[in-house]
Amino acid sequence: TDTIDYYDSGTASNATVFVKRIWKQKIRIDGIAHKLTSGTCTIQLSVDGTVVGATHNVTGTGVDATLGTAIEIDGTSASKRLELAITSASSPVGLEVGLSAATVNV
């Protein structure tokens, strides 16, 4: 397993941001940790521009959560963009996200 990290020390805005390109592997994301320095927003994972999984409310209180349904990303034959869709931004500063990911044997 590994943690895929995303951190932006500045002010986030409603946008979809690049986290990592998945290539020559298949991964399963089964947990998420998130926190802001200040403000609020919601986040959702996205793969190649399509949101997947649940929406998470992010505040200044850190959250470590196991996903109810794991998200699999198969980049074995074609690479996939893992992204973070940020919405409902209300002056979010210092967005920190950690994704618990494991390689799936193919």
GROMACS .gro file of C-alpha atoms in nm:
model
  106
    1THR     CA    1   0.000   0.000   0.000
    2ASP     CA    2   0.095   0.362  -0.041
    3THR     CA    3  -0.044   0.707   0.031
    4ILE     CA    4  -0.098   0.936  -0.266
    5ASP     CA    5  -0.069   1.294  -0.143
    6TYR     CA    6  -0.206   1.623  -0.272
    7TYR     CA    7  -0.125   1.955  -0.102
    8ASP     CA    8  -0.190   2.314  -0.203
    9SER     CA    9  -0.073   2.579   0.044
   10GLY     CA   10  -0.265   2.854  -0.135
   11THR     CA   11  -0.634   2.930  -0.172
   12ALA     CA   12  -0.820   2.658  -0.361
   13SER     CA   13  -1.102   2.731  -0.603
   14ASN     CA   14  -1.376   2.531  -0.766
   15ALA     CA   15  -1.179   2.327  -1.016
   16THR     CA   16  -1.057   1.980  -1.103
   17VAL     CA   17  -0.687   1.946  -1.019
   18PHE     CA   18  -0.434   1.685  -1.126
   19VAL     CA   19  -0.304   1.451  -0.852
   20LYS     CA   20  -0.122   1.166  -1.029
   21ARG     CA   21  -0.108   0.973  -1.354
   22ILE     CA   22  -0.166   0.598  -1.311
   23TRP     CA   23   0.026   0.394  -1.571
   24LYS     CA   24   0.114   0.025  -1.604
   25GLN     CA   25  -0.072  -0.059  -1.285
   26LYS     CA   26  -0.415  -0.110  -1.138
   27ILE     CA   27  -0.479   0.053  -0.801
   28ARG     CA   28  -0.754   0.042  -0.541
   29ILE     CA   29  -0.824   0.350  -0.330
   30ASP     CA   30  -0.996   0.256  -0.006
   31GLY     CA   31  -0.932   0.549   0.228
   32ILE     CA   32  -0.909   0.927   0.230
   33ALA     CA   33  -0.767   1.179   0.476
   34HIS     CA   34  -0.831   1.551   0.436
   35LYS     CA   35  -0.798   1.886   0.611
   36LEU     CA   36  -0.785   2.259   0.545
   37THR     CA   37  -0.592   2.532   0.723
   38SER     CA   38  -0.903   2.751   0.700
   39GLY     CA   39  -1.231   2.778   0.507
   40THR     CA   40  -1.441   2.494   0.369
   41CYS     CA   41  -1.497   2.303   0.046
   42THR     CA   42  -1.612   1.967  -0.083
   43ILE     CA   43  -1.393   1.722  -0.271
   44GLN     CA   44  -1.456   1.417  -0.486
   45LEU     CA   45  -1.217   1.192  -0.674
   46SER     CA   46  -1.217   1.208  -1.051
   47VAL     CA   47  -1.066   0.976  -1.313
   48ASP     CA   48  -1.002   1.126  -1.656
   49GLY     CA   49  -1.257   1.402  -1.586
   50THR     CA   50  -1.535   1.178  -1.452
   51VAL     CA   51  -1.613   1.207  -1.081
   52VAL     CA   52  -1.626   0.880  -0.886
   53GLY     CA   53  -1.720   0.786  -0.533
   54ALA     CA   54  -1.867   0.999  -0.258
   55THR     CA   55  -1.831   1.371  -0.194
   56HIS     CA   56  -1.637   1.470   0.119
   57ASN     CA   57  -1.684   1.789   0.321
   58VAL     CA   58  -1.347   1.940   0.411
   59THR     CA   59  -1.293   2.176   0.706
   60GLY     CA   60  -1.015   2.266   0.947
   61THR     CA   61  -1.080   1.944   1.137
   62GLY     CA   62  -0.876   1.656   1.000
   63VAL     CA   63  -1.069   1.349   0.886
   64ASP     CA   64  -0.938   0.997   0.822
   65ALA     CA   65  -1.210   0.790   0.654
   66THR     CA   66  -1.238   0.444   0.504
   67LEU     CA   67  -1.436   0.456   0.180
   68GLY     CA   68  -1.763   0.260   0.184
   69THR     CA   69  -1.686   0.136  -0.166
   70ALA     CA   70  -1.326   0.113  -0.287
   71ILE     CA   71  -1.241   0.287  -0.615
   72GLU     CA   72  -1.037   0.089  -0.868
   73ILE     CA   73  -0.837   0.262  -1.139
   74ASP     CA   74  -0.703   0.042  -1.418
   75GLY     CA   75  -0.411   0.202  -1.599
   76THR     CA   76  -0.259  -0.124  -1.721
   77SER     CA   77  -0.319  -0.069  -2.092
   78ALA     CA   78  -0.381   0.307  -2.106
   79SER     CA   79  -0.277   0.567  -1.849
   80LYS     CA   80  -0.544   0.733  -1.635
   81ARG     CA   81  -0.546   1.076  -1.469
   82LEU     CA   82  -0.631   1.070  -1.098
   83GLU     CA   83  -0.779   1.408  -1.014
   84LEU     CA   84  -0.952   1.591  -0.731
   85ALA     CA   85  -1.275   1.779  -0.805
   86ILE     CA   86  -1.306   2.076  -0.568
   87THR     CA   87  -1.651   2.232  -0.530
   88SER     CA   88  -1.843   2.461  -0.292
   89ALA     CA   89  -1.522   2.649  -0.219
   90SER     CA   90  -1.561   2.900   0.062
   91SER     CA   91  -1.212   3.053   0.105
   92PRO     CA   92  -1.038   2.714   0.143
   93VAL     CA   93  -0.669   2.755   0.225
   94GLY     CA   94  -0.408   2.481   0.269
   95LEU     CA   95  -0.594   2.185   0.119
   96GLU     CA   96  -0.428   1.861   0.223
   97VAL     CA   97  -0.551   1.523   0.092
   98GLY     CA   98  -0.406   1.175   0.137
   99LEU     CA   99  -0.541   0.872  -0.049
  100SER     CA  100  -0.480   0.521   0.075
  101ALA     CA  101  -0.397   0.318  -0.236
  102ALA     CA  102  -0.296  -0.041  -0.295
  103THR     CA  103  -0.172  -0.205  -0.612
  104VAL     CA  104  -0.411  -0.470  -0.741
  105ASN     CA  105  -0.257  -0.778  -0.901
  106VAL     CA  106  -0.370  -0.816  -1.261
   0.00000   0.00000   0.00000
